[in-house]
Short mmCIF file of C-alpha atoms in Angstrom, two decimals:
data_model
loop_
_atom_site.label_atom_id
_atom_site.label_comp_id
_atom_site.label_asym_id
_atom_site.label_seq_id
_atom_site.Cartn_x
_atom_site.Cartn_y
_atom_site.Cartn_z
CA MET A 18 44.72 -8.39 -28.78
CA LEU A 19 46.54 -10.36 -26.21
CA SER A 20 49.77 -7.57 -27.04
CA LEU A 21 47.66 -3.97 -26.91
CA THR A 22 46.36 -5.26 -23.69
CA THR A 23 49.86 -6.25 -21.77
CA GLY A 24 51.30 -3.37 -24.02
CA LEU A 25 49.24 -0.80 -23.08
CA ALA A 26 48.27 -2.59 -18.93
CA PRO A 27 51.22 -0.43 -17.81
CA LEU A 28 49.76 2.80 -18.82
CA VAL A 29 46.40 2.24 -17.78
CA LEU A 30 47.35 1.68 -14.42
CA ALA A 31 49.91 4.29 -15.03
CA GLY A 32 46.94 6.84 -14.89
CA LEU A 33 44.23 5.04 -12.75
CA LEU A 34 46.98 5.09 -9.19
CA GLY A 35 48.59 8.66 -11.48
CA TRP A 36 45.36 9.99 -10.23
CA THR A 37 44.01 8.35 -6.81
CA GLY A 38 47.53 9.34 -5.62
CA ALA A 39 47.47 12.86 -6.97
CA VAL A 40 44.16 12.81 -4.97
CA LYS A 41 45.20 11.88 -1.66
CA VAL A 42 48.80 13.72 -1.74
CA PHE A 43 47.33 17.09 -3.10
CA SER A 44 43.87 17.16 -2.28
CA ARG A 45 42.91 19.76 0.63
CA GLY A 46 39.95 16.89 1.83
CA THR A 47 41.98 14.37 1.96
CA ALA A 48 41.62 15.28 5.63
CA GLN A 49 38.49 16.20 5.16
CA GLN A 50 37.59 12.64 4.11
CA ALA A 51 39.93 11.22 6.44
CA PRO A 52 37.53 10.70 9.56
CA LYS A 53 35.17 8.99 6.94
CA THR A 54 36.75 6.56 5.78
CA ALA A 55 37.17 2.75 7.52
CA LEU A 56 41.49 3.44 7.90
CA ALA A 57 41.02 6.07 11.08
CA ARG A 58 38.83 3.48 12.67
CA MET A 59 41.12 0.83 11.88
CA LEU A 60 43.98 3.36 12.80
CA ARG A 61 41.48 5.15 15.41
CA SER A 62 42.64 8.02 14.57
CA SER A 63 42.02 11.38 11.53
CA GLU A 64 45.37 12.67 12.00
CA ARG A 65 47.17 8.63 11.66
CA ALA A 66 44.20 8.27 8.94
CA THR A 67 45.61 11.27 6.88
CA THR A 68 49.68 10.06 7.19
CA VAL A 69 48.54 6.98 5.67
CA LEU A 70 46.39 8.25 2.98
CA ARG A 71 48.89 10.90 1.52
CA ALA A 72 51.79 8.67 2.21
CA THR A 73 50.10 5.37 -0.30
CA GLY A 74 49.31 8.32 -2.57
CA ALA A 75 52.93 9.44 -2.50
CA GLY A 76 53.06 5.80 -3.31
CA GLU A 77 51.13 5.08 -6.35
CA LEU A 78 52.45 8.65 -7.51
CA LEU A 79 55.66 6.57 -7.86
CA ILE A 80 54.39 3.19 -9.09
CA ALA A 81 52.52 4.94 -11.59
CA ALA A 82 56.40 6.87 -12.50
CA GLY A 83 57.60 3.98 -12.86
CA LEU A 84 54.99 2.77 -15.02
CA LEU A 85 55.22 4.87 -17.64
CA VAL A 86 59.38 5.44 -17.47
CA VAL A 87 60.52 1.38 -17.01
CA PRO A 88 57.11 -0.38 -17.85
CA ALA A 89 59.64 -3.31 -18.27
CA ASN A 90 61.08 -3.57 -15.41
CA PRO A 91 59.11 -5.73 -13.18
CA VAL A 92 59.08 -3.72 -10.31
CA PRO A 93 56.55 -1.15 -11.18
CA GLY A 94 54.11 -4.06 -12.10
CA ALA A 95 55.04 -6.18 -8.96
CA ALA A 96 54.22 -3.10 -6.60
CA ALA A 97 51.11 -2.45 -8.00
CA ALA A 98 50.17 -6.02 -7.50
CA VAL A 99 50.89 -5.56 -3.87
CA LEU A 100 48.94 -2.39 -3.65
CA GLY A 101 46.44 -3.99 -5.13
CA ALA A 102 46.50 -7.05 -3.10
CA GLY A 103 46.43 -4.74 0.11
CA PHE A 104 43.75 -2.50 -1.19
CA LEU A 105 41.50 -5.80 -1.24
CA GLY A 106 42.70 -7.14 2.19
CA TYR A 107 41.86 -3.09 3.51
CA LEU A 108 38.66 -2.94 1.58
CA GLY A 109 37.49 -6.11 3.63
CA TYR A 110 38.63 -5.09 6.40
CA GLY A 111 36.66 -1.77 5.94
CA ARG A 112 33.76 -3.90 4.97
CA ALA A 113 33.08 -6.05 7.53
CA VAL A 114 34.23 -3.58 10.19
CA ALA A 115 32.49 -0.70 9.18
CA PRO A 116 30.53 -1.42 5.68
CA GLU A 117 29.32 2.38 6.75
CA SER A 118 32.65 3.89 5.61
CA SER A 119 34.20 5.56 2.64
CA CYS A 120 37.78 3.37 1.21
CA GLY A 121 39.19 6.44 0.79
CA CYS A 122 40.97 4.88 -1.93
CA SER A 123 40.91 8.14 -3.88
CA ALA A 124 40.26 10.56 -0.65
CA SER A 125 37.78 11.89 -2.80
CA GLU A 126 34.84 10.19 -2.29
CA ASP A 127 32.60 9.44 1.04
CA THR A 128 29.98 6.71 0.10
CA PRO A 129 30.28 3.24 1.46
CA ILE A 130 32.56 0.83 0.00
CA THR A 131 30.58 -0.93 -2.19
CA TRP A 132 31.68 -4.50 -4.73
CA ARG A 133 32.64 -0.93 -7.68
CA ALA A 134 35.73 -0.69 -4.85
CA PHE A 135 36.65 -4.10 -4.67
CA ALA A 136 36.48 -4.44 -8.47
CA ARG A 137 38.64 -1.60 -8.56
CA ALA A 138 41.50 -3.26 -7.07
CA ALA A 139 41.35 -6.27 -8.25
CA VAL A 140 42.10 -4.48 -11.25
CA VAL A 141 45.30 -3.32 -10.07
CA LEU A 142 46.47 -6.08 -8.70
CA ILE A 143 45.79 -8.37 -11.70
CA GLY A 144 46.59 -5.33 -14.17
CA GLY A 145 49.90 -5.92 -12.22
CA ALA A 146 51.06 -8.65 -12.23
CA THR A 147 50.46 -8.96 -15.99
CA VAL A 148 53.02 -5.94 -16.38
CA ALA A 149 55.36 -7.15 -14.21
CA VAL A 150 55.22 -11.19 -16.07
CA ALA A 151 54.64 -9.17 -19.13
CA GLN A 152 57.56 -6.97 -19.12
CA ASP A 153 56.01 -5.55 -21.90
CA THR A 154 56.78 -1.32 -23.12
CA TRP A 155 53.97 0.25 -23.98
CA TRP A 156 54.83 3.30 -27.37
CA PRO A 157 55.42 0.82 -29.37
CA ALA A 158 51.89 -0.38 -28.73
CA VAL A 159 50.48 3.32 -29.26
CA THR A 160 52.91 3.97 -32.20
CA GLU A 161 52.12 0.25 -34.39
CA ARG A 162 48.19 0.66 -33.50
CA PRO A 163 47.42 4.50 -33.00
CA ALA A 164 43.61 3.32 -33.87
CA GLY A 165 44.03 0.07 -31.74
CA ALA A 166 44.86 1.16 -29.12
CA LEU A 167 43.26 4.54 -28.90
CA ALA A 168 39.98 2.60 -28.74
CA PHE A 169 41.34 0.11 -25.50
CA LEU A 170 42.55 2.90 -23.82
CA ALA A 171 39.13 4.04 -24.56
CA GLY A 172 37.41 1.46 -23.05
CA ALA A 173 39.69 1.01 -20.55
CA ALA A 174 38.85 4.70 -18.96
CA ALA A 175 35.37 3.90 -19.35
CA VAL A 176 36.04 0.83 -17.31
CA LEU A 177 37.43 2.56 -14.25
CA VAL A 178 35.63 5.32 -14.13
CA ALA A 179 32.45 3.38 -13.89
CA LEU A 180 34.10 1.24 -11.11
CA SER A 181 34.57 5.21 -9.18
CA ALA A 182 32.14 5.92 -7.40
CA ASP A 183 33.25 9.35 -6.74
CA LEU A 184 33.02 10.11 -10.53
CA ASP A 185 29.48 9.47 -10.55
CA ARG A 186 28.36 13.02 -10.10
CA TRP A 187 29.53 13.63 -13.31
CA TRP A 188 28.37 10.87 -15.64
CA LEU A 189 25.84 8.55 -13.65
CA LEU A 190 23.51 11.54 -12.40
CA PRO A 191 23.45 12.95 -15.49
CA LEU A 192 22.29 10.50 -17.06
CA ARG A 193 19.45 9.33 -14.87
CA ARG A 194 18.51 11.97 -14.88
CA THR A 195 18.30 11.84 -18.77
CA ARG A 196 16.43 8.85 -18.25
CA LEU A 197 13.62 10.21 -16.22
CA ARG A 198 13.73 12.91 -18.77
CA VAL A 199 13.04 11.13 -21.98
CA PHE A 200 11.42 7.95 -20.10
CA GLY A 201 9.80 9.76 -17.91
CA HIS A 202 9.30 9.03 -13.82
CA PRO A 203 9.18 5.81 -13.06
CA LEU A 204 5.75 5.73 -11.09
CA LEU A 205 4.66 8.11 -13.96
CA GLY A 206 1.18 6.74 -14.64
CA THR A 207 0.62 4.54 -11.19
CA ALA A 208 -1.48 6.58 -9.21
CA THR A 209 -4.39 6.17 -10.11
CA ASP A 210 -8.65 8.64 -9.16
CA GLN A 211 -9.88 5.61 -7.90
CA VAL A 212 -11.14 6.20 -4.88
CA PRO A 213 -9.19 3.44 -2.08
CA VAL A 214 -12.30 0.94 -0.44
CA ALA A 215 -10.69 2.73 2.80
CA ALA A 216 -11.55 6.26 1.95
CA SER A 217 -15.11 4.94 1.05
CA VAL A 218 -15.26 2.95 4.67
CA GLU A 219 -14.63 6.24 6.58
CA LEU A 220 -16.91 8.44 4.49
CA LEU A 221 -19.70 5.27 4.89
CA GLU A 222 -19.12 5.41 8.93
CA ASN A 223 -19.10 9.56 9.00
CA SER A 224 -22.64 9.40 7.67
CA LEU A 225 -27.03 9.38 8.95
CA ALA A 226 -26.99 6.32 6.98
CA TRP A 227 -24.53 4.81 8.64
CA GLN A 228 -25.49 6.32 11.95
CA ALA A 229 -29.71 4.66 11.25
CA ALA A 230 -27.83 1.62 10.29
CA ALA A 231 -25.85 1.23 12.86
CA PRO A 232 -28.15 -0.98 15.50
CA VAL A 233 -28.10 -3.63 13.48
CA VAL A 234 -24.58 -3.88 11.63
CA ARG A 235 -22.62 -6.70 13.60
CA SER A 236 -19.18 -6.28 11.98
CA ALA A 237 -17.15 -4.74 10.47
CA LEU A 238 -16.35 -4.59 6.21
CA LEU A 239 -16.84 -8.72 4.64
CA ASP A 240 -17.19 -7.51 0.60
CA HIS A 241 -16.54 -5.03 -1.23
CA TRP A 242 -17.36 -4.24 -5.48
CA GLU A 243 -18.14 -2.06 -7.82
CA ASP A 244 -21.63 -2.19 -9.72
CA ASP A 245 -22.54 0.70 -12.11
CA GLY A 246 -20.88 3.97 -10.51
CA TRP A 247 -22.09 2.04 -7.17
CA ARG A 248 -18.90 1.43 -4.62
CA ILE A 249 -20.90 -1.43 -2.75
CA LEU A 250 -20.52 -2.80 0.37
CA GLN A 251 -21.15 -5.06 2.93
CA TYR A 252 -21.50 -6.02 6.87
CA SER A 253 -23.32 -8.51 8.84
CA GLY A 254 -26.03 -7.73 11.37
CA VAL A 255 -29.07 -9.03 13.12
CA TYR A 256 -32.30 -7.56 13.67
CA GLY A 257 -35.12 -9.21 16.20
CA ASP A 258 -34.49 -9.42 19.63
CA ARG A 259 -33.03 -12.70 21.67
CA GLU A 260 -35.31 -15.84 20.12
CA ASN A 261 -36.63 -13.84 17.12
CA ALA A 262 -33.00 -12.28 16.28
CA ARG A 263 -31.88 -13.28 12.82
CA PRO A 264 -28.78 -12.58 10.63
CA VAL A 265 -28.62 -9.83 7.80
CA ALA A 266 -26.82 -8.76 5.13
CA VAL A 267 -26.32 -5.14 5.45
CA VAL A 268 -25.38 -3.72 1.98
CA PHE A 269 -24.48 0.33 1.12
CA ALA A 270 -23.90 1.76 -1.74
CA LEU A 271 -22.21 5.46 -2.40
CA ASP A 272 -20.76 7.16 -5.30
CA ALA A 273 -17.24 5.20 -6.25
CA THR A 274 -15.45 8.53 -6.98
CA ALA A 275 -16.98 10.02 -3.53
CA GLY A 276 -13.98 10.67 -1.02
CA ARG A 277 -13.10 12.94 1.74
CA ASP A 278 -11.37 15.46 -0.01
CA THR A 279 -14.10 15.58 -3.56
CA GLY A 280 -16.83 17.91 -1.55
CA ASP A 281 -20.54 17.35 -1.00
CA ASP A 282 -21.74 13.98 0.98
CA PRO A 283 -22.10 11.57 -1.10
CA ILE A 284 -25.61 9.53 -1.60
CA VAL A 285 -25.44 6.59 0.60
CA ARG A 286 -27.79 4.35 -0.07
CA VAL A 287 -28.45 1.33 2.90
CA SER A 288 -30.73 -2.51 2.21
CA TYR A 289 -31.04 -5.23 4.51
CA VAL A 290 -30.75 -8.87 3.58
CA ASP A 291 -31.97 -11.64 5.36
CA ALA A 292 -29.27 -13.85 5.20
CA ASP A 293 -31.37 -16.86 5.18
CA SER A 294 -33.69 -16.29 2.47
CA GLY A 295 -32.21 -13.75 0.68
CA GLU A 296 -35.18 -11.70 0.30
CA ALA A 297 -35.37 -7.97 1.28
CA VAL A 298 -35.73 -6.88 4.80
CA ALA A 299 -38.56 -4.00 5.04
CA VAL A 300 -37.34 -0.62 6.57
CA ASP A 301 -40.46 -1.17 9.26
CA GLU A 302 -39.23 -4.39 10.74
CA LEU A 303 -35.92 -3.38 11.57
CA ARG A 304 -37.06 0.47 13.57
CA ALA A 305 -38.01 -2.68 15.81
CA ALA A 306 -33.99 -2.79 16.45
CA PRO A 307 -32.67 -2.51 19.79
CA SER A 308 -30.33 0.11 19.73
CA ARG A 309 -26.37 -0.49 20.68
CA ARG A 310 -25.50 -0.65 24.50
CA ILE A 311 -23.26 2.58 24.78
CA LEU A 312 -20.56 1.12 26.87
CA PRO A 313 -18.68 3.46 29.60
CA MET A 314 -15.86 5.26 28.67
CA ALA A 315 -12.43 5.57 31.89
CA GLY A 316 -12.03 9.16 31.48
#
């Protein structure tokens, strides 16, 4: 396995550098993508960034050709390792200075620099060093072990594709869409028909029952629960005046499924429970509760 890896490493590196180099040199989008890269920030010029990107692409093509033609020579591998180290340094600078910018690694992606760009640069560095040291040719590995070579190259290609953000639209986006079609939306089923408590409170505060009980209520919502289809809302209140004032619990009940969008106004029940004795307070006694004083409003 080790001999197969070192033997085919020049082929894998040549494929990667040949692809990214060709895009940088020949793509019309290089000039359009250059201003979005951290390189333009570094050089303070989109034109200079375009020139450097195309020059880098030409260097990648030259190294790729050397890896294909003279893989046993240590020079192409060493050059690839130096290029990978340079990529890592540049990515570190871009991540620190302009993290929102793209790296321009293939001059066709506009996504910010992520760990995938670092991983791909590390592959170039390690692969180049491996080729320079091993000095193996790739054709014996292909001719002597074609099945193993094909499987290795397929696996390496899959790894490189996974590390290339500019190829996401070809495989990752369709994969995500397929997952949604097969397994459904992750938020599907989380929605519920249950009416939020805040909606019940809003409905209650617009009801005649609330207006009738408002002179007694002295607090915001203290507690709520549901019982037999009713939503119970509890407030505290006071009935009586001065030395005769006594605390009560004001309890409202309305349809638990009722909301502002459900149509007709729901029936609201209200009762008062003496806070000390726990006994229901007669409604007649509450009619004597003083109404609230209307506060002045500044115009």
